[in-house]
Amino acid sequence: MVAESTASPREQAAASFDALYADLHPIGRDPATGGYHRFVYADEELTLREWFTGEARARGLDVHEDRGGNIWAWWGDPADGDAVGTGSHLDSVPQGGPYDGPLGVVSALGAVDLLRSRGVQPRRPLGLVAFADEEGGRFGVACSGSRILTGALSRERALGLTDEDGVSYGEALRRTGRDPESIGRDDEVLGALGTFVELHVEQGRGLIEHDAPLGLYTMIRPHGRYRFDLLGRADHAGATRIQDRDDPMLTQAELVLAARRAAERHGAVATVGRVLVEPNGINAIPSRVRAWLDTRADEEATVRAIVAEVRDAIGVEPFEEMWTARVDLDLDLMERLDGVLGGIPRLPSGAGHDAGIMATAGVPTAMILVRNPTGVSHSPDEHAERDDCVEGVVRLADVLEDLLR
Amino acid sequence: MVAESTASPREQAAASFDALYADLHPIGRDPATGGYHRFVYADEELTLREWFTGEARARGLDVHEDRGGNIWAWWGDPADGDAVGTGSHLDSVPQGGPYDGPLGVVSALGAVDLLRSRGVQPRRPLGLVAFADEEGGRFGVACSGSRILTGALSRERALGLTDEDGVSYGEALRRTGRDPESIGRDDEVLGALGTFVELHVEQGRGLIEHDAPLGLYTMIRPHGRYRFDLLGRADHAGATRIQDRDDPMLTQAELVLAARRAAERHGAVATVGRVLVEPNGINAIPSRVRAWLDTRADEEATVRAIVAEVRDAIGVEPFEEMWTARVDLDLDLMERLDGVLGGIPRLPSGAGHDAGIMATAGVPTAMILVRNPTGVSHSPDEHAERDDCVEGVVRLADVLEDLLR
């Protein structure tokens, strides 16, 4: 009977997981690459919102959208307070993978199914959340949904953001029937939450090296994004002698190599992933190259040092487009989860998460990560094994059962 | 009286030049930068064609479009053969300057005015030409008009070219009422031409250093365009350790610096002016970077050597997208022009020209260049002084008068 009862939650979790993912699988998928394009308030993401709302209602949960555009599905009444929140996001980067975000939402729904079958009667309200726009793939600011919810992103700044087609955040809200004036910090939701747990696929190789299916994040590394505007003089590629040139592409090349050297020296990461060249003609020396540097380290001072070294190497002052301070996740909560999960690996997160925004807003927060056997993220090659995902659903249910007592 | 008759052609030339440029000035001009956007068969270029046709007809010339889409305006009957051709192009690169191309067309019209006022009766037909698409700014192949005219670009290949919006060359022809099936080598026009002279603004600093308003091009440097497809692995900019990365932006940086080193070593030029990054996200290690290398030198072997050195430096084989052999302009014709113009500087051209295509097709061809006081080209900063332009009109008229005897 012991073997039977141990096997059964896994089978139930597997059934929930398979059914939920089968519906998610085709939405926003590029058939040529297998990558996903799911941008906030675009058609694919609206379909995902309908899907989440439908699944939540089918489970008898009360669905409600907060003032940041994030969807909450409540088991119990959040007005009772000290609620447990769990979930993740449904949006993706361009050509993103299938698990970055949706795995946490699917696991939350699957965990509710397990808790129900175990006959758990929550003593605290449980809120399942699908955050809007964790990746910032459309408007450029990551975690805009949770940042608006917590007030970290003001209404004025949010409404002024624009996508590549020049559509503003406000216009995108309006087109989907939302009132741009109603967005902002949502004290009702924030005040209700006593605990937050996000489950997320790992975005590196940490759990591969630990040979473990699950882990806990201890902190989110500090993170800066910088834009360098490299100015030169447009000129003819054939008729302008080398000594007469002022070619900003050379500075861009030096920037890329200087950033790599600095990251290696500091044991950190630095990436130039976005470059825009003007006029970008084959036979034209560019007039301007804009290059973005994304850099992260364990310590904030290290991030600052890397940027300073790059700046000194090329002699150009960057614009700081985004700064995210280091977020230490809640140690007491981590210990409590560890008690349930039984001594699993602890790792820092190199990527940002909505959970980090919630923690910064003062909600005691933990993160569970699920092994990614390719170690690759933000790519169609991102992956998670079904067995590990099912283990994640079961263990998330265990954690929630403990927290809801 | 001598002073009077010397001043008079300059005054006439200045009047023609000012009147013609006043009409040209606003067409396709970006008011923010002063740069021009005039792409073949787009609205602005169609307006320029109407302008040229109108000016030619106002001078009683017979206007006719050849099978390459180039407009010819004839003084005399081309069927008589051994005609003199002169002119240049009206299209521009993105954010191009006001003189690259139009100066040669305006000067041809102004020279006809002068020849008329001098009472010249041509013994050979004179054809004024506005070439279509010298820059290749829309479909990527430079000199497509003259290349189709001479058969250097086949109908099949031309019709398959597409612009950034996916519109094909054939579709662009159709939209402007032209029959795509009718394009191709035009033996009637080619057979009529006995001589070709193109006047063009200089695209470098040669005449500044010679302190001379006009010069002659001796040859057009050989020129190769190469695309490097740099492949890596898309991954998360925050979560992927430096040692786990396969980042093609590093290869792009090495390519840019290797190309510069090779060009300096060989006393040639090499430019990476166009770079496309995928997915081009701030927080994504790129999956692919495509970079284009444009390189030119006096000798073809030098161009080949530079490309080989870049290839060896980065270990990636390029695709040759375009190869233009060295073009030596006609030495007898050059001597004849020099006799008229009186010992002016001779320089190689680092840029390609329709005149080079005509020369390659066997038409004895010369080029007159006009000083560019900024030395800058393919940029709103390109310039020519009015005095130098007027001198160009007068001296082109002198050359044509000599050739038409």
XYZ file of C-alpha atoms in Angstrom, chain A residues 13-206:
194
model
C 0.871 14.767 -11.507
C 1.970 13.265 -14.818
C -1.611 13.180 -16.079
C -2.213 16.845 -15.145
C 1.128 17.874 -16.617
C 0.569 16.062 -19.927
C -2.962 17.393 -20.365
C -2.013 20.973 -19.569
C 1.080 20.992 -21.784
C -0.758 19.406 -24.692
C -2.987 22.477 -24.869
C -0.116 24.929 -24.387
C 2.209 23.344 -26.905
C 0.951 24.861 -30.191
C 0.295 28.436 -28.986
C 2.744 30.907 -30.511
C 5.075 28.194 -31.772
C 7.215 28.842 -34.852
C 6.968 25.529 -36.734
C 10.255 26.165 -38.532
C 12.368 26.361 -35.379
C 10.160 25.090 -32.558
C 10.725 28.425 -30.809
C 7.951 30.443 -29.165
C 6.837 34.025 -29.774
C 4.513 35.037 -26.967
C 4.527 38.782 -26.310
C 2.379 40.544 -23.753
C -1.064 41.586 -25.051
C -0.346 40.154 -28.507
C -2.712 37.507 -29.898
C -0.715 34.492 -28.691
C -0.405 35.818 -25.178
C -4.127 36.648 -25.090
C -4.831 33.043 -26.066
C -2.601 31.904 -23.187
C -4.542 34.163 -20.791
C -7.803 32.578 -21.941
C -6.279 29.143 -21.494
C -5.148 29.911 -17.912
C -8.503 31.494 -17.020
C -10.336 28.451 -18.406
C -8.176 25.942 -16.518
C -8.527 27.909 -13.273
C -12.316 28.182 -13.578
C -12.550 24.487 -14.408
C -10.950 23.936 -10.976
C -13.477 26.212 -9.282
C -10.942 28.967 -8.627
C -11.923 32.661 -8.582
C -10.115 34.472 -11.395
C -9.197 38.118 -11.042
C -6.752 40.387 -12.883
C -4.671 42.727 -10.726
C -3.751 46.326 -11.592
C -0.509 45.121 -13.194
C -2.344 42.907 -15.696
C -1.353 39.703 -13.876
C -4.043 37.031 -13.547
C -4.695 35.510 -10.119
C -6.794 32.377 -9.526
C -7.824 32.046 -5.894
C -8.571 29.002 -3.804
C -10.025 30.624 -0.715
C -10.621 34.321 -0.132
C -7.544 36.563 -0.446
C -9.278 39.067 1.845
C -8.479 36.637 4.684
C -4.805 37.616 4.215
C -1.522 35.767 4.785
C -2.090 34.057 1.441
C 0.366 31.780 -0.329
C 1.072 32.785 -3.931
C 2.605 30.542 -6.587
C 2.984 30.658 -10.352
C 5.170 32.175 -13.026
C 4.715 33.803 -16.440
C 3.322 32.735 -19.824
C 5.135 35.178 -22.149
C 8.411 34.384 -23.915
C 11.432 36.022 -25.502
C 11.561 35.865 -29.334
C 12.328 32.234 -30.268
C 11.990 31.222 -26.639
C 11.745 27.751 -25.185
C 8.623 25.909 -24.001
C 9.340 25.816 -20.237
C 10.690 29.262 -19.310
C 7.589 30.558 -17.509
C 4.795 28.169 -18.446
C 6.371 25.339 -16.390
C 5.692 27.291 -13.188
C 2.086 27.999 -14.172
C 1.404 24.418 -15.257
C 3.034 23.081 -12.076
C 0.849 25.348 -9.932
C -2.320 24.045 -11.601
C -1.047 20.454 -11.363
C -0.217 20.943 -7.672
C -3.775 22.116 -6.993
C -5.045 18.907 -8.611
C -2.785 16.874 -6.312
C -3.764 18.819 -3.178
C -7.425 18.263 -4.040
C -6.908 14.532 -4.511
C -5.078 14.412 -1.189
C -8.064 16.098 0.420
C -6.022 19.066 1.649
C -8.156 21.794 3.221
C -6.037 25.006 3.042
C -5.953 27.103 6.199
C -4.559 30.007 4.181
C -5.793 31.322 0.808
C -3.816 30.048 -2.191
C -3.347 32.320 -5.213
C -2.131 30.936 -8.544
C -0.641 33.617 -10.745
C 0.200 34.075 -14.413
C 2.415 37.163 -14.524
C 2.238 39.442 -17.532
C 5.430 40.120 -19.462
C 8.280 38.697 -17.418
C 10.654 38.775 -20.376
C 9.917 42.303 -21.509
C 10.098 40.932 -25.058
C 7.674 43.502 -26.424
C 8.264 46.736 -24.491
C 11.860 46.217 -23.313
C 11.313 46.304 -19.546
C 11.489 42.880 -17.908
C 8.821 41.913 -15.321
C 6.598 44.856 -16.237
C 3.526 43.039 -14.827
C 5.010 42.399 -11.382
C 6.826 45.764 -11.399
C 3.523 47.608 -11.974
C 1.824 45.455 -9.316
C 4.448 46.340 -6.709
C 4.882 49.959 -7.817
C 8.477 49.383 -8.951
C 7.372 50.609 -12.397
C 5.185 53.707 -12.307
C 2.054 54.026 -14.432
C 3.524 57.042 -16.226
C 6.717 55.233 -17.200
C 4.884 52.044 -18.164
C 2.379 53.829 -20.387
C 5.190 55.599 -22.221
C 6.975 52.382 -23.240
C 6.629 51.492 -26.927
C 7.117 48.323 -28.923
C 9.006 47.977 -32.208
C 5.932 49.055 -34.191
C 5.605 52.208 -32.123
C 2.559 50.902 -30.222
C 2.611 52.192 -26.642
C 1.952 50.081 -23.565
C -1.159 52.199 -22.995
C -2.395 51.606 -26.535
C -1.765 47.855 -26.172
C -3.877 47.864 -22.987
C -6.626 49.835 -24.736
C -6.667 47.470 -27.736
C -7.307 44.531 -25.403
C -10.159 46.323 -23.639
C -8.141 47.391 -20.588
C -8.170 50.881 -19.106
C -4.608 52.334 -19.102
C -5.593 54.712 -16.289
C -6.453 51.815 -13.977
C -2.963 50.270 -13.886
C -0.619 50.776 -10.940
C 0.455 49.384 -7.603
C -2.159 46.952 -6.284
C -2.170 47.080 -2.486
C -5.075 44.694 -2.246
C -3.136 41.844 -3.846
C 0.188 42.779 -2.235
C -1.408 43.073 1.177
C -3.032 39.660 0.844
C 0.233 37.798 0.188
C 2.176 36.316 3.100
C 4.416 34.005 1.082
C 5.405 33.556 -2.549
C 6.945 30.514 -4.260
C 7.903 30.455 -7.944
C 8.867 27.250 -9.720
C 10.986 27.826 -12.831
C 13.070 25.805 -15.280
C 16.774 26.349 -14.688
C 18.508 28.587 -17.212
C 22.005 27.204 -16.814
C 23.904 23.994 -16.014
C 23.901 24.056 -12.212
